[in-house]
PDB file of C-alpha atoms in Angstrom:
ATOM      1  CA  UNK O   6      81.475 -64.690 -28.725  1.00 29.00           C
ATOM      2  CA  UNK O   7      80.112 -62.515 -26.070  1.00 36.00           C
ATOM      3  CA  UNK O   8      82.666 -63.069 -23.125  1.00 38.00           C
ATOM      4  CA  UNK O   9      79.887 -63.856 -21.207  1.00 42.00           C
ATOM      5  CA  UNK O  10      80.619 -66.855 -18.452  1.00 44.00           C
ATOM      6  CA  UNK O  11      78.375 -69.168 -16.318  1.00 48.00           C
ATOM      7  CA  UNK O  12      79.804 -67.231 -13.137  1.00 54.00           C
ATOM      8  CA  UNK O  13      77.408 -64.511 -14.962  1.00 56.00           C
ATOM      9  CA  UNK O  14      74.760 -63.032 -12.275  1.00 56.00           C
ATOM     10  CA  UNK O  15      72.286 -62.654 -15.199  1.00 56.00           C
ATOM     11  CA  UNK O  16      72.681 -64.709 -18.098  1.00 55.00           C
ATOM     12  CA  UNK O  17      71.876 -62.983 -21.733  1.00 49.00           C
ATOM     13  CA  UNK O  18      72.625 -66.935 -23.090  1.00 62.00           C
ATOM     14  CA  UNK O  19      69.214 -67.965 -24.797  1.00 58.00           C
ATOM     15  CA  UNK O  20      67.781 -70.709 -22.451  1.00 73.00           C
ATOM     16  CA  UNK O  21      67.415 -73.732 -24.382  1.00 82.00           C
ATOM     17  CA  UNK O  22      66.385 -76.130 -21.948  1.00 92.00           C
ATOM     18  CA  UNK O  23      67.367 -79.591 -22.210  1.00 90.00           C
ATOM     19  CA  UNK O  24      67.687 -82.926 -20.529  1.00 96.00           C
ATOM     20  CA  UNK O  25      70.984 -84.033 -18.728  1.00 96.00           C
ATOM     21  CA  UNK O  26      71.130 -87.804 -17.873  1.00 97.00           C
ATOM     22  CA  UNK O  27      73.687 -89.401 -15.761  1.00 97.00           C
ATOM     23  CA  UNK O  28      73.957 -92.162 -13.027  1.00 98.00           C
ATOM     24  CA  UNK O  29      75.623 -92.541  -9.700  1.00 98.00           C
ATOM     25  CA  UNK O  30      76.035 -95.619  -6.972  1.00 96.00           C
ATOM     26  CA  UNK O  31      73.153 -97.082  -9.909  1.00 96.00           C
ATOM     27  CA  UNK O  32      70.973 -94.911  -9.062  1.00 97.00           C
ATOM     28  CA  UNK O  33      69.666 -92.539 -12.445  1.00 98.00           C
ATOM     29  CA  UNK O  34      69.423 -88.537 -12.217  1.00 98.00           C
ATOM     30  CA  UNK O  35      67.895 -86.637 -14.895  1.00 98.00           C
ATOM     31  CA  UNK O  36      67.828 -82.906 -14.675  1.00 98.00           C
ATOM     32  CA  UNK O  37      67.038 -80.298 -16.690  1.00 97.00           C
ATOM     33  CA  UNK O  38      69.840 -77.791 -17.655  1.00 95.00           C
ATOM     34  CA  UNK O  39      69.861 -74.748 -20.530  1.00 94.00           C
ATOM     35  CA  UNK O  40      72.066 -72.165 -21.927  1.00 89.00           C
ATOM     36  CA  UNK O  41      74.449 -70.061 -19.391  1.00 89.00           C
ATOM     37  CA  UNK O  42      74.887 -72.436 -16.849  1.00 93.00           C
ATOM     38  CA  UNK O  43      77.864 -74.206 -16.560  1.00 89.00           C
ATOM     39  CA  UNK O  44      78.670 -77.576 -18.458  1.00 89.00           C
ATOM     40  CA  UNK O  45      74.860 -77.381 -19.917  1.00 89.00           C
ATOM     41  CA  UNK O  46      75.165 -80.164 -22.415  1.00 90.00           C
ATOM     42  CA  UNK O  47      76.216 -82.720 -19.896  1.00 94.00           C
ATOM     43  CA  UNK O  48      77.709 -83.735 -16.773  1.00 96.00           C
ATOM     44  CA  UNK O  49      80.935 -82.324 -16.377  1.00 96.00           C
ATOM     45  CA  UNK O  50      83.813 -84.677 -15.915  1.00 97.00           C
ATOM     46  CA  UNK O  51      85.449 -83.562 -12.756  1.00 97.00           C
ATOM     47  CA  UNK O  52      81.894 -83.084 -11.111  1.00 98.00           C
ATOM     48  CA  UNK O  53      81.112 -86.989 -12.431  1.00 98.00           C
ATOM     49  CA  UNK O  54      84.262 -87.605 -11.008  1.00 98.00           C
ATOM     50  CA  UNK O  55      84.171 -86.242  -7.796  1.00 98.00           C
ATOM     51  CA  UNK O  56      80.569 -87.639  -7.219  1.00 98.00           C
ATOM     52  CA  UNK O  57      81.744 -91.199  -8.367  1.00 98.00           C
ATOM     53  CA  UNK O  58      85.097 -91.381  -6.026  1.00 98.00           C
ATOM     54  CA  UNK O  59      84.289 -89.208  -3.080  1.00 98.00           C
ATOM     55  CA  UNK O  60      82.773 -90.882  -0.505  1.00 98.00           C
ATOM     56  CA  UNK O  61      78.944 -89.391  -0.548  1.00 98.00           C
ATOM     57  CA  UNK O  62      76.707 -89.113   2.270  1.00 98.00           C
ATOM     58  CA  UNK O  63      74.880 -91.338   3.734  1.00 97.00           C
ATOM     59  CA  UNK O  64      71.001 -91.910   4.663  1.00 98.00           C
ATOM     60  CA  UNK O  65      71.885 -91.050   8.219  1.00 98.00           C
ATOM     61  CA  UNK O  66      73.495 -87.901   7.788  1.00 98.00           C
ATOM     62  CA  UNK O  67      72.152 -84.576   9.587  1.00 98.00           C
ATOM     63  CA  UNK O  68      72.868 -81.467   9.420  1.00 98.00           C
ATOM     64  CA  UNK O  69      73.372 -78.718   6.745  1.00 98.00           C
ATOM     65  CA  UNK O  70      75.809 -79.424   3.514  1.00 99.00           C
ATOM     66  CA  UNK O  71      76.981 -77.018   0.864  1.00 99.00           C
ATOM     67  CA  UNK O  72      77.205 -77.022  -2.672  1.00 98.00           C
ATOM     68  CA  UNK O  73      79.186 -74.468  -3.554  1.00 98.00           C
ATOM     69  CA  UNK O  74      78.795 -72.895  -7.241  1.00 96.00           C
ATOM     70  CA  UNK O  75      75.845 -75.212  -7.650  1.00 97.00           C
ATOM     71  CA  UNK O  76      75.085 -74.883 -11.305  1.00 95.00           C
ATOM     72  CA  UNK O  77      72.110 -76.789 -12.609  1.00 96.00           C
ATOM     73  CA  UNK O  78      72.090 -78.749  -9.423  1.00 98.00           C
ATOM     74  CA  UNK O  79      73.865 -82.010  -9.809  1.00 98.00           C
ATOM     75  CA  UNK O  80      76.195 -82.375  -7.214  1.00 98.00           C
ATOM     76  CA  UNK O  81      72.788 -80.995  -4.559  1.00 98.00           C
ATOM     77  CA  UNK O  82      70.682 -83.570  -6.164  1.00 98.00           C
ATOM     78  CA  UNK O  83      73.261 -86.507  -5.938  1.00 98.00           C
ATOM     79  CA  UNK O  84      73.663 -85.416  -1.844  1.00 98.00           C
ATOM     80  CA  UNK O  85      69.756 -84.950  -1.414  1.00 98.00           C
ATOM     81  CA  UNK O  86      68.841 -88.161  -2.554  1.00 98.00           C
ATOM     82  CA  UNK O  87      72.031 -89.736  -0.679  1.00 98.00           C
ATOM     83  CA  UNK O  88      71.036 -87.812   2.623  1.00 98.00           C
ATOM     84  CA  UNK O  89      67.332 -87.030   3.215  1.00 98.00           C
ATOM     85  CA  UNK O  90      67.730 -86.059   6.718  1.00 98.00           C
ATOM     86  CA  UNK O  91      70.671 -83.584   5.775  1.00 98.00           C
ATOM     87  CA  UNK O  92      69.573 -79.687   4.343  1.00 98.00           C
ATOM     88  CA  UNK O  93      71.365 -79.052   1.276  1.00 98.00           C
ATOM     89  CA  UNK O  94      72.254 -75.173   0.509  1.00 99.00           C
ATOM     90  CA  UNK O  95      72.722 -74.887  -3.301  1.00 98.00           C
ATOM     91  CA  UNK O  96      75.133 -71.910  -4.208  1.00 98.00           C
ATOM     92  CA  UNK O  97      75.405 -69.951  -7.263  1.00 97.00           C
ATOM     93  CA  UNK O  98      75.565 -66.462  -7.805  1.00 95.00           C
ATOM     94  CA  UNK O  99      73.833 -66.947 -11.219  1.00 94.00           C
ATOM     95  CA  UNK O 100      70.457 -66.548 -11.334  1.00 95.00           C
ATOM     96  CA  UNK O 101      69.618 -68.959 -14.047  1.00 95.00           C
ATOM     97  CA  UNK O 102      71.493 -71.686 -12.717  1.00 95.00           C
ATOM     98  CA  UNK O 103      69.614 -71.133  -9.285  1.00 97.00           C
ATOM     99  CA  UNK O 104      66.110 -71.478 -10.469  1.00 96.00           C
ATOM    100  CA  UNK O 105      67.321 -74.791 -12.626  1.00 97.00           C
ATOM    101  CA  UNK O 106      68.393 -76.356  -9.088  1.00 98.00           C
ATOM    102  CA  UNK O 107      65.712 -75.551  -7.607  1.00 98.00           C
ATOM    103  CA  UNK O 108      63.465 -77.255 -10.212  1.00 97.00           C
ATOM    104  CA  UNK O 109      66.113 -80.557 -10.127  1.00 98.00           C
ATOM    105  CA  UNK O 110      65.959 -81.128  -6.040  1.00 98.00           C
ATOM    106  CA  UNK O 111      63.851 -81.722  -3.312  1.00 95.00           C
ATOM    107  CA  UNK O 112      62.501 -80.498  -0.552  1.00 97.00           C
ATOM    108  CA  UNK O 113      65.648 -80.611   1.517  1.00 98.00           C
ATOM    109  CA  UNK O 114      67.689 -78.603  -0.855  1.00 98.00           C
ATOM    110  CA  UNK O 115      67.695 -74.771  -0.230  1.00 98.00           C
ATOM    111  CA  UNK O 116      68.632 -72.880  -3.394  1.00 98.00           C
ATOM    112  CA  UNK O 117      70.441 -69.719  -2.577  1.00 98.00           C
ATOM    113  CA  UNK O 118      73.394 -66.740  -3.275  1.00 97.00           C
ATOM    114  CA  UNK O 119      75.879 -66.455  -1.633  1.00 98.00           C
ATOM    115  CA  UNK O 120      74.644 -63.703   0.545  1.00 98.00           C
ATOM    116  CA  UNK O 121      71.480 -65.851   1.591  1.00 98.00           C
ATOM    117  CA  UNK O 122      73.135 -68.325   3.474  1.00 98.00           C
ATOM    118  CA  UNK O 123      72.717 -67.316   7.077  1.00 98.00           C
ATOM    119  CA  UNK O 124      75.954 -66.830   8.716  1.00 96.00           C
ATOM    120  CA  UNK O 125      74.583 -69.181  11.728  1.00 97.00           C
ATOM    121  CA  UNK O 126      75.252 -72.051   9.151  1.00 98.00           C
ATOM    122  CA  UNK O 127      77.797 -74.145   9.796  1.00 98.00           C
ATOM    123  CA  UNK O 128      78.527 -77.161   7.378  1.00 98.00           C
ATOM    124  CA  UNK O 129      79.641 -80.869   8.230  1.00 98.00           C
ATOM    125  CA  UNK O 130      80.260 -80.975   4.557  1.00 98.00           C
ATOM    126  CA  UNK O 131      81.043 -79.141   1.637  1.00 99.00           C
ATOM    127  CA  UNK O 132      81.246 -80.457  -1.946  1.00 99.00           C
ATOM    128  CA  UNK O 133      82.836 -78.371  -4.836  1.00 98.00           C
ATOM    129  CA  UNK O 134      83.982 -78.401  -8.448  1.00 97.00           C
ATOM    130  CA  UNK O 135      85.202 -75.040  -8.084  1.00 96.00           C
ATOM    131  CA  UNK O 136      85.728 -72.364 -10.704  1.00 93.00           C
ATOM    132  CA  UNK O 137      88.669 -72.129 -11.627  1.00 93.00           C
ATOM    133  CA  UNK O 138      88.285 -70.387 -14.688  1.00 88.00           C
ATOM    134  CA  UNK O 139      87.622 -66.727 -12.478  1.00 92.00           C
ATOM    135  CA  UNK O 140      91.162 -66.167 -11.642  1.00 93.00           C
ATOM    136  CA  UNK O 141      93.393 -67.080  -8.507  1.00 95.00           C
ATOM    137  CA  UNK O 142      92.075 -64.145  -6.579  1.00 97.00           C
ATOM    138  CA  UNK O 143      88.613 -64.474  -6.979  1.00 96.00           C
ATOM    139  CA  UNK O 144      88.781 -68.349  -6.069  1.00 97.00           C
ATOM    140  CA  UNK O 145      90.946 -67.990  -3.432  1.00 98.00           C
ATOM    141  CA  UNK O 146      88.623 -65.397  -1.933  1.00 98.00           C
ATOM    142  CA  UNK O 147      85.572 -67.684  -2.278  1.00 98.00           C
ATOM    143  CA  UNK O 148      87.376 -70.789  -1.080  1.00 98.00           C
ATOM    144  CA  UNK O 149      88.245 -68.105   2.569  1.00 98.00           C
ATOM    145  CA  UNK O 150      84.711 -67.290   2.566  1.00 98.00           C
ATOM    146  CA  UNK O 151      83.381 -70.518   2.866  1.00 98.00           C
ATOM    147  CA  UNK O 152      85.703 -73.253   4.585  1.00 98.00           C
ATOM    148  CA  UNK O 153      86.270 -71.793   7.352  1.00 98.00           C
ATOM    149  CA  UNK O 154      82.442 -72.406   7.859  1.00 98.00           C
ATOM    150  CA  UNK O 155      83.367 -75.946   8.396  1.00 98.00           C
ATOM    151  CA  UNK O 156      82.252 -77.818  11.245  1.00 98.00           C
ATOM    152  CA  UNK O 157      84.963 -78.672  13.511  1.00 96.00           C
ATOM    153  CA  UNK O 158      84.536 -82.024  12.361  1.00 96.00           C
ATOM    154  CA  UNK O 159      83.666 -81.154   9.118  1.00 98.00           C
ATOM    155  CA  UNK O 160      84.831 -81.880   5.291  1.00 98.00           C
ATOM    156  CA  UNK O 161      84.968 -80.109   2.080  1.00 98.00           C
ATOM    157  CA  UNK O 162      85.505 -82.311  -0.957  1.00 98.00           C
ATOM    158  CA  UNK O 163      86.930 -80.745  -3.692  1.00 98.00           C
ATOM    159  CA  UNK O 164      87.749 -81.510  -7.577  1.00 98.00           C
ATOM    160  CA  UNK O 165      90.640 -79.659  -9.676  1.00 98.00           C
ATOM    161  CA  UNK O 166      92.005 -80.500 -13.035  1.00 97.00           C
ATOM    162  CA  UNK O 167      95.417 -81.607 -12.650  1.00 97.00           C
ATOM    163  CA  UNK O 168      96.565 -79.169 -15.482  1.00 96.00           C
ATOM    164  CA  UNK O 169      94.523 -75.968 -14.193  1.00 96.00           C
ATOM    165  CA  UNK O 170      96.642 -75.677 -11.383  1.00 96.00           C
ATOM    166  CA  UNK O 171      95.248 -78.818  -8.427  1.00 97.00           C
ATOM    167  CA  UNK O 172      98.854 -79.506  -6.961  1.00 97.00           C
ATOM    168  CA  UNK O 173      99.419 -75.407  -6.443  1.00 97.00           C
ATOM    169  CA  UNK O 174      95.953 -75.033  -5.079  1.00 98.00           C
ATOM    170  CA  UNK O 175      96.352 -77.800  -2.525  1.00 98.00           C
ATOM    171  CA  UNK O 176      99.932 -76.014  -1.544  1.00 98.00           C
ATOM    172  CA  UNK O 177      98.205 -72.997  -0.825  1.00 98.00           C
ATOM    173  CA  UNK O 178      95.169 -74.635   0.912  1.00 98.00           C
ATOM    174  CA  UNK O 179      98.076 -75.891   3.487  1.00 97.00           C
ATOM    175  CA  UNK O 180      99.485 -72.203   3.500  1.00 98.00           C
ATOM    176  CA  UNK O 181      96.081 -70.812   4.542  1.00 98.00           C
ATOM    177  CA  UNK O 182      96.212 -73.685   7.206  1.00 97.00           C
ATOM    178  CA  UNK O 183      93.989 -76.091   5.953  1.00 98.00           C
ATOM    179  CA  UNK O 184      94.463 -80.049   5.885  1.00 97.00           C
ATOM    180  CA  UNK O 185      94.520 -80.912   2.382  1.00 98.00           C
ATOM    181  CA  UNK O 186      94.949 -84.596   1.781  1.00 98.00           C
ATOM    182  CA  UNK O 187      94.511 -85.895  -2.305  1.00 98.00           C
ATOM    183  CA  UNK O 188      92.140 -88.375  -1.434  1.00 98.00           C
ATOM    184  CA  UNK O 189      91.952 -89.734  -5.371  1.00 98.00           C
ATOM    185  CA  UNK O 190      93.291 -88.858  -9.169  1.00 97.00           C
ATOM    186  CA  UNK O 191      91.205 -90.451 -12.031  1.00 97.00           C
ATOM    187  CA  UNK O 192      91.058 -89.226 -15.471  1.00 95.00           C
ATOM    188  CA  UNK O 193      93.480 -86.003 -14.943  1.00 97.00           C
ATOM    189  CA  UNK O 194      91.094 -84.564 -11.805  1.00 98.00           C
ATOM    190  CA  UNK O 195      92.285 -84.701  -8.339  1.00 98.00           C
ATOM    191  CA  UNK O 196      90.191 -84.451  -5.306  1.00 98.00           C
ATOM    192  CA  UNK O 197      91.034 -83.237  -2.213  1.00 98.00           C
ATOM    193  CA  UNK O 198      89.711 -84.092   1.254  1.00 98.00           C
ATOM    194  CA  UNK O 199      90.220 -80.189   2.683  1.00 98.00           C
ATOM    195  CA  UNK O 200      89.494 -80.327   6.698  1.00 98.00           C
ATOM    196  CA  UNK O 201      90.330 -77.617   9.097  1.00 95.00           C
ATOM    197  CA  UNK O 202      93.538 -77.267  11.364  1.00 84.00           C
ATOM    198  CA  UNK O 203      94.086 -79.899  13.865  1.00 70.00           C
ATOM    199  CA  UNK O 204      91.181 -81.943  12.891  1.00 57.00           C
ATOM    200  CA  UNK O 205      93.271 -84.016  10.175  1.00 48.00           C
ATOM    201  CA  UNK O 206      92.504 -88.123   8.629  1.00 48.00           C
ATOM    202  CA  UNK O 207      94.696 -88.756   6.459  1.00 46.00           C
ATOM    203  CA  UNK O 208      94.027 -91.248   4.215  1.00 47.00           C
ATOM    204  CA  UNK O 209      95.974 -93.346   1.540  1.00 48.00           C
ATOM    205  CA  UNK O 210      94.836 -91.385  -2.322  1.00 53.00           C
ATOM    206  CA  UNK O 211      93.406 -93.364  -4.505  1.00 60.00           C
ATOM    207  CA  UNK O 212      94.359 -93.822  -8.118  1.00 62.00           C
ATOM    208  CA  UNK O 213      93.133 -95.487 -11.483  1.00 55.00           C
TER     209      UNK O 213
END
């Protein structure tokens, strides 16, 4: 095993491109993912969760939204479809994983690193499976770098496994000052509705 990871800038993974096939709100996606990328063989099952009990956008939605650590694009595809009005920023700082996106969205979907994104941009929403697996520093640095680029009436919608550490993360989202409501728990994942200071909904989680 190389120790290579799908946070990797530049992939050395062969590419072996291949189809991905899911459905959400019965609508069918199918996108092309390959080697290097993360959760290449399929949807992942917090991102299939978070896209199935989150409430997604809808057709009249503006604005910009943010798909932070993008991968192959599902999550950006999902919101481009569900907002056409809305400009999607796609995030990743792997290259590979960047170009797939770009070939899986539309028009209103802006593929890009992290250093791209014009520091104008302010989102109304921002949807994440975020990766955990790059240590508590590293995450918690990305997670400062980006909501606080909230709206003031925005939200960031985030999925954690339960057992890689969701109930500390949402403590220390509340340390940093955030409103972090658990909005749902399904099939080990929790997502939380993450809003900034003094702009808090609460709102009753929802389990199954």
């Amino acid at each position: 095993m190389s120790g290579e990871h799908y946070f990797t800038a530049e992939p050395a993974a062969a590419e072996i491109r291949h189809d991905v096939v899911f459905t959400i709100d019965d609508q069918e996606f199918r996108l092309v993912a390959a080697g290097g990328v993360f959760s290449a063989s399929r949807l992942d099952p917090g991102t299939s969760v978070l896209l199935q009990r989150a409430p997604l956008p809808g057709a009249a939605t503006t604005g910009f939204l943010l798909d932070l650590g993008c991968g192959y694009g599902p999550i950006a595809a999902v919101l481009a479809a569900n907002a056409p009005k809305a400009t999607i920023y796609a995030v990743d700082v792997n290259q590979r994983a960047l170009d797939l996106a770009g070939q899986n969205t539309g028009p209103n979907v802006i593929t890009a690193l992290p250093d791209e994104v014009p520091e104008t941009v302010g989102f109304a929403q921002i949807w994440s499976n975020p990766p955990i697996r790059i240590g508590k520093p590293e995450l918690h640095a990305l997670l400062l770098r980006w909501l606080p680029r909230l709206t003031p009436d925005g939200t960031a919608w985030l999925v954690v496994a339960k057992n890689l550490g969701a109930d500390s993360l949402q403590r220390w989202l509340a340390e940093q000052g955030f409103s972090a409501e658990r909005h749902a728990n399904h099939k080990g994942f929790r997502i939380f509705e993450v809003r900034k200071a003094g702009d808090v909904h609460q709102r009753p989680a929802q389990n199954s």
